[in-house]
mmCIF file of C-alpha atoms and ligand atoms in Angstrom:
data_model
loop_
_atom_site.group_PDB
_atom_site.id
_atom_site.type_symbol
_atom_site.label_atom_id
_atom_site.label_comp_id
_atom_site.label_asym_id
_atom_site.label_seq_id
_atom_site.Cartn_x
_atom_site.Cartn_y
_atom_site.Cartn_z
ATOM 1 C CA MET C 1 -23.324 -1.648 -25.706
ATOM 2 C CA PRO C 2 -20.118 0.367 -25.821
ATOM 3 C CA CYS C 3 -20.447 1.467 -29.456
ATOM 4 C CA SER C 4 -23.876 3.081 -28.953
ATOM 5 C CA LYS C 5 -22.901 4.720 -25.644
ATOM 6 C CA GLY C 6 -19.983 6.655 -27.115
ATOM 7 C CA PRO C 7 -21.921 9.361 -28.987
ATOM 8 C CA VAL C 8 -24.448 9.770 -26.154
ATOM 9 C CA VAL C 9 -21.693 10.370 -23.598
ATOM 10 C CA ARG C 10 -19.915 12.702 -25.997
ATOM 11 C CA SER C 11 -23.014 14.820 -26.572
ATOM 12 C CA LYS C 12 -23.608 15.008 -22.821
ATOM 13 C CA VAL C 13 -20.088 16.311 -22.418
ATOM 14 C CA LEU C 14 -20.706 18.831 -25.196
ATOM 15 C CA ILE C 15 -23.922 20.025 -23.557
ATOM 16 C CA ALA C 16 -22.155 20.344 -20.209
ATOM 17 C CA ALA C 17 -19.328 22.316 -21.854
ATOM 18 C CA ALA C 18 -21.824 24.600 -23.587
ATOM 19 C CA LEU C 19 -23.682 25.244 -20.327
ATOM 20 C CA LEU C 20 -20.419 25.950 -18.530
ATOM 21 C CA SER C 21 -19.304 28.482 -21.111
ATOM 22 C CA ILE C 22 -22.684 30.239 -20.931
ATOM 23 C CA LEU C 23 -22.294 30.397 -17.156
ATOM 24 C CA LEU C 24 -18.758 31.764 -17.471
ATOM 25 C CA LEU C 25 -19.929 34.378 -19.976
ATOM 26 C CA TYR C 26 -22.615 35.517 -17.553
ATOM 27 C CA ALA C 27 -20.207 35.642 -14.617
ATOM 28 C CA CYS C 28 -17.559 37.596 -16.546
ATOM 29 C CA GLY C 29 -20.150 39.892 -18.121
ATOM 30 C CA ASP C 30 -21.475 40.774 -14.697
ATOM 31 C CA GLY C 31 -18.008 41.431 -13.281
ATOM 32 C CA SER C 32 -16.831 43.672 -16.082
ATOM 33 C CA GLN C 33 -20.170 45.512 -16.088
ATOM 34 C CA ARG C 34 -19.737 46.199 -12.365
ATOM 35 C CA GLN C 35 -16.155 47.339 -12.962
ATOM 36 C CA HIS C 36 -17.304 49.650 -15.760
ATOM 37 C CA VAL C 37 -20.021 51.227 -13.584
ATOM 38 C CA ALA C 38 -17.595 51.663 -10.659
ATOM 39 C CA GLU C 39 -14.988 53.299 -12.896
ATOM 40 C CA THR C 40 -17.459 55.701 -14.513
ATOM 41 C CA THR C 41 -18.946 56.657 -11.147
ATOM 42 C CA THR C 42 -15.617 57.363 -9.436
ATOM 43 C CA GLY C 43 -13.210 58.132 -12.288
ATOM 44 C CA GLY C 44 -10.842 55.608 -10.663
ATOM 45 C CA ASN C 45 -9.063 52.556 -12.056
ATOM 46 C CA VAL C 46 -10.344 49.411 -10.359
ATOM 47 C CA ILE C 47 -7.276 47.233 -11.002
ATOM 48 C CA ARG C 48 -4.900 49.911 -9.719
ATOM 49 C CA GLY C 49 -7.250 50.518 -6.785
ATOM 50 C CA ALA C 50 -6.885 46.896 -5.696
ATOM 51 C CA ARG C 51 -3.100 47.306 -5.800
ATOM 52 C CA MET C 52 -3.268 50.514 -3.756
ATOM 53 C CA ILE C 53 -5.430 48.794 -1.132
ATOM 54 C CA GLN C 54 -2.589 46.270 -0.767
ATOM 55 C CA TYR C 55 0.016 49.025 -0.756
ATOM 56 C CA TYR C 56 -1.606 51.052 2.063
ATOM 57 C CA GLY C 57 -2.400 47.935 4.084
ATOM 58 C CA CYS C 58 -6.155 48.562 4.425
ATOM 59 C CA GLY C 59 -6.574 44.810 4.860
ATOM 60 C CA SER C 60 -4.838 44.872 8.228
ATOM 61 C CA CYS C 61 -8.030 46.419 9.639
ATOM 62 C CA HIS C 62 -10.703 45.460 7.106
ATOM 63 C CA SER C 63 -11.806 42.269 5.455
ATOM 64 C CA ILE C 64 -12.088 43.163 1.774
ATOM 65 C CA PRO C 65 -13.420 40.718 -0.831
ATOM 66 C CA GLY C 66 -10.970 40.052 -3.677
ATOM 67 C CA ILE C 67 -7.904 41.363 -1.799
ATOM 68 C CA SER C 68 -5.623 38.586 -0.634
ATOM 69 C CA GLY C 69 -4.749 38.697 3.048
ATOM 70 C CA ALA C 70 -7.340 41.419 3.768
ATOM 71 C CA SER C 71 -9.001 39.948 6.819
ATOM 72 C CA GLY C 72 -8.537 42.554 9.578
ATOM 73 C CA LEU C 73 -11.199 42.896 12.249
ATOM 74 C CA THR C 74 -10.481 46.364 13.677
ATOM 75 C CA GLY C 75 -12.662 48.115 11.096
ATOM 76 C CA PRO C 76 -15.951 46.958 9.573
ATOM 77 C CA PRO C 77 -15.872 44.494 6.657
ATOM 78 C CA LEU C 78 -15.976 46.365 3.356
ATOM 79 C CA SER C 79 -18.140 43.817 1.552
ATOM 80 C CA GLY C 80 -21.215 45.595 0.215
ATOM 81 C CA VAL C 81 -19.713 49.010 0.992
ATOM 82 C CA ALA C 82 -20.897 50.363 -2.380
ATOM 83 C CA SER C 83 -24.504 49.731 -1.365
ATOM 84 C CA ARG C 84 -24.303 51.418 2.033
ATOM 85 C CA ILE C 85 -26.102 54.708 2.622
ATOM 86 C CA TYR C 86 -23.485 56.185 4.982
ATOM 87 C CA ILE C 87 -19.696 56.005 5.252
ATOM 88 C CA ALA C 88 -18.584 55.316 8.833
ATOM 89 C CA GLY C 89 -22.057 56.426 9.922
ATOM 90 C CA VAL C 90 -21.263 60.101 9.329
ATOM 91 C CA LEU C 91 -20.976 60.861 5.611
ATOM 92 C CA ARG C 92 -23.474 60.229 2.844
ATOM 93 C CA ASN C 93 -22.006 57.529 0.582
ATOM 94 C CA THR C 94 -21.011 59.385 -2.608
ATOM 95 C CA PRO C 95 -17.786 58.888 -4.603
ATOM 96 C CA GLU C 96 -16.467 62.302 -3.459
ATOM 97 C CA ASN C 97 -17.169 61.545 0.198
ATOM 98 C CA MET C 98 -15.589 58.104 -0.132
ATOM 99 C CA MET C 99 -12.361 59.695 -1.379
ATOM 100 C CA ARG C 100 -12.554 62.354 1.333
ATOM 101 C CA TRP C 101 -12.842 59.627 3.989
ATOM 102 C CA ILE C 102 -9.996 57.536 2.575
ATOM 103 C CA GLU C 103 -7.681 60.559 2.269
ATOM 104 C CA ASN C 104 -8.353 62.021 5.682
ATOM 105 C CA PRO C 105 -10.753 60.137 7.980
ATOM 106 C CA LYS C 106 -9.714 62.183 11.032
ATOM 107 C CA ALA C 107 -10.875 65.381 9.341
ATOM 108 C CA VAL C 108 -14.338 63.842 8.985
ATOM 109 C CA ASP C 109 -14.534 62.320 12.447
ATOM 110 C CA GLU C 110 -11.736 63.221 14.853
ATOM 111 C CA LYS C 111 -12.545 60.287 17.137
ATOM 112 C CA THR C 112 -12.329 57.565 14.492
ATOM 113 C CA VAL C 113 -9.781 54.808 14.958
ATOM 114 C CA MET C 114 -9.045 54.775 11.233
ATOM 115 C CA PRO C 115 -5.694 56.536 10.775
ATOM 116 C CA ASN C 116 -4.666 59.055 8.136
ATOM 117 C CA LEU C 117 -2.474 56.911 5.928
ATOM 118 C CA GLY C 118 -1.285 59.711 3.637
ATOM 119 C CA VAL C 119 -3.323 58.400 0.721
ATOM 120 C CA THR C 120 -2.949 60.752 -2.267
ATOM 121 C CA HIS C 121 -6.025 62.000 -4.109
ATOM 122 C CA ALA C 122 -5.138 59.921 -7.186
ATOM 123 C CA ASP C 123 -4.750 56.775 -5.087
ATOM 124 C CA ALA C 124 -7.977 57.486 -3.174
ATOM 125 C CA THR C 125 -9.804 57.814 -6.502
ATOM 126 C CA ASP C 126 -8.609 54.378 -7.644
ATOM 127 C CA ILE C 127 -9.328 52.834 -4.216
ATOM 128 C CA ALA C 128 -12.854 54.290 -4.300
ATOM 129 C CA GLY C 129 -13.183 52.729 -7.767
ATOM 130 C CA TYR C 130 -12.372 49.303 -6.356
ATOM 131 C CA LEU C 131 -14.618 49.739 -3.308
ATOM 132 C CA TYR C 132 -17.534 50.671 -5.575
ATOM 133 C CA THR C 133 -17.369 47.215 -7.184
ATOM 134 C CA LEU C 134 -18.262 45.738 -3.762
ATOM 135 C CA GLN C 135 -22.058 45.827 -3.925
HETATM 136 C C1 HEC K 201 -5.887 50.918 11.858
HETATM 137 C C2 HEC K 201 -7.059 50.322 11.258
HETATM 138 C C3 HEC K 201 -7.558 50.815 9.907
HETATM 139 C C4 HEC K 201 -6.871 50.920 8.728
HETATM 140 C C5 HEC K 201 -5.396 50.635 8.461
HETATM 141 C C6 HEC K 201 -7.852 51.333 7.738
HETATM 142 N N1 HEC K 201 -9.081 51.466 8.292
HETATM 143 FE FE1 HEC K 201 -10.803 51.937 7.338
HETATM 144 N N2 HEC K 201 -11.793 51.949 9.088
HETATM 145 C C7 HEC K 201 -11.249 51.601 10.313
HETATM 146 C C8 HEC K 201 -12.270 51.738 11.342
HETATM 147 C C9 HEC K 201 -12.094 51.461 12.823
HETATM 148 C C10 HEC K 201 -13.445 52.182 10.680
HETATM 149 C C11 HEC K 201 -14.777 52.522 11.310
HETATM 150 C C12 HEC K 201 -14.768 54.015 11.433
HETATM 151 C C13 HEC K 201 -15.905 54.624 12.139
HETATM 152 O O1 HEC K 201 -17.044 54.117 12.030
HETATM 153 O O2 HEC K 201 -15.650 55.660 12.772
HETATM 154 C C14 HEC K 201 -13.111 52.288 9.273
HETATM 155 C C15 HEC K 201 -14.010 52.664 8.284
HETATM 156 C C16 HEC K 201 -13.751 52.609 6.933
HETATM 157 C C17 HEC K 201 -14.732 52.819 5.899
HETATM 158 C C18 HEC K 201 -16.199 53.083 6.115
HETATM 159 C C19 HEC K 201 -16.882 51.735 6.187
HETATM 160 C C20 HEC K 201 -18.352 51.778 6.450
HETATM 161 O O3 HEC K 201 -18.936 50.703 6.521
HETATM 162 O O4 HEC K 201 -18.933 52.838 6.635
HETATM 163 C C21 HEC K 201 -14.086 52.679 4.707
HETATM 164 C C22 HEC K 201 -14.707 52.790 3.326
HETATM 165 C C23 HEC K 201 -12.707 52.409 5.002
HETATM 166 N N3 HEC K 201 -12.541 52.371 6.366
HETATM 167 C C24 HEC K 201 -11.738 52.217 4.040
HETATM 168 C C25 HEC K 201 -10.402 52.041 4.341
HETATM 169 C C26 HEC K 201 -9.369 52.032 3.338
HETATM 170 C C27 HEC K 201 -9.593 52.147 1.836
HETATM 171 C C28 HEC K 201 -8.179 51.860 3.985
HETATM 172 C C29 HEC K 201 -6.803 51.849 3.415
HETATM 173 C C30 HEC K 201 -6.414 53.033 2.659
HETATM 174 C C31 HEC K 201 -8.484 51.751 5.416
HETATM 175 N N4 HEC K 201 -9.834 51.870 5.592
HETATM 176 C C32 HEC K 201 -7.542 51.541 6.398
HETATM 177 C C33 HEC K 201 -9.973 51.187 10.560
HETATM 178 C C34 HEC K 201 -8.955 51.164 9.629
#
């Protein structure tokens, strides 16, 4: 009967909406928590870091989650880079070493294909901030 179905359907919709908002809260909570941890660890600004990754064209050689058009295959994918033990197999993965690598990879490993892109220290700090959200 249509008149008894109405409220049942409506409460199902309400339950679904409630579940969805709980899910969204969890998802957003996790993301902003990760951003907070990355920013405190590196001192960089994650949002600006993402913009700098676009600006320097890192995506022409790396696939980088969350950066549109970043799907290069010359370098390794940067997904999970925050959880790696070593950077490029030569440096211990610490925020300082990450910035050092981004600013001047050739000084760390003269044979690396990754070029010096003239990244400033401030930009490297923000880029490291973004990369540290990629766990
Ligand atoms: C011309 C291609 C190229 C460009 C442009 C480039 N990279 Fe790389 N990158 C590489 C290659 C190749 C490696 C691997 C280096 C090695 O193992 O010696 C690498 C390694 C790395 C690593 C270490 C990854 C790991 O798994 O250890 C990071 C982090 C990184 N690049 C970040 C960046 C950032 C940030 C930019 C932009 C500022 C950038 N790269 C631009 C080619 C590039």
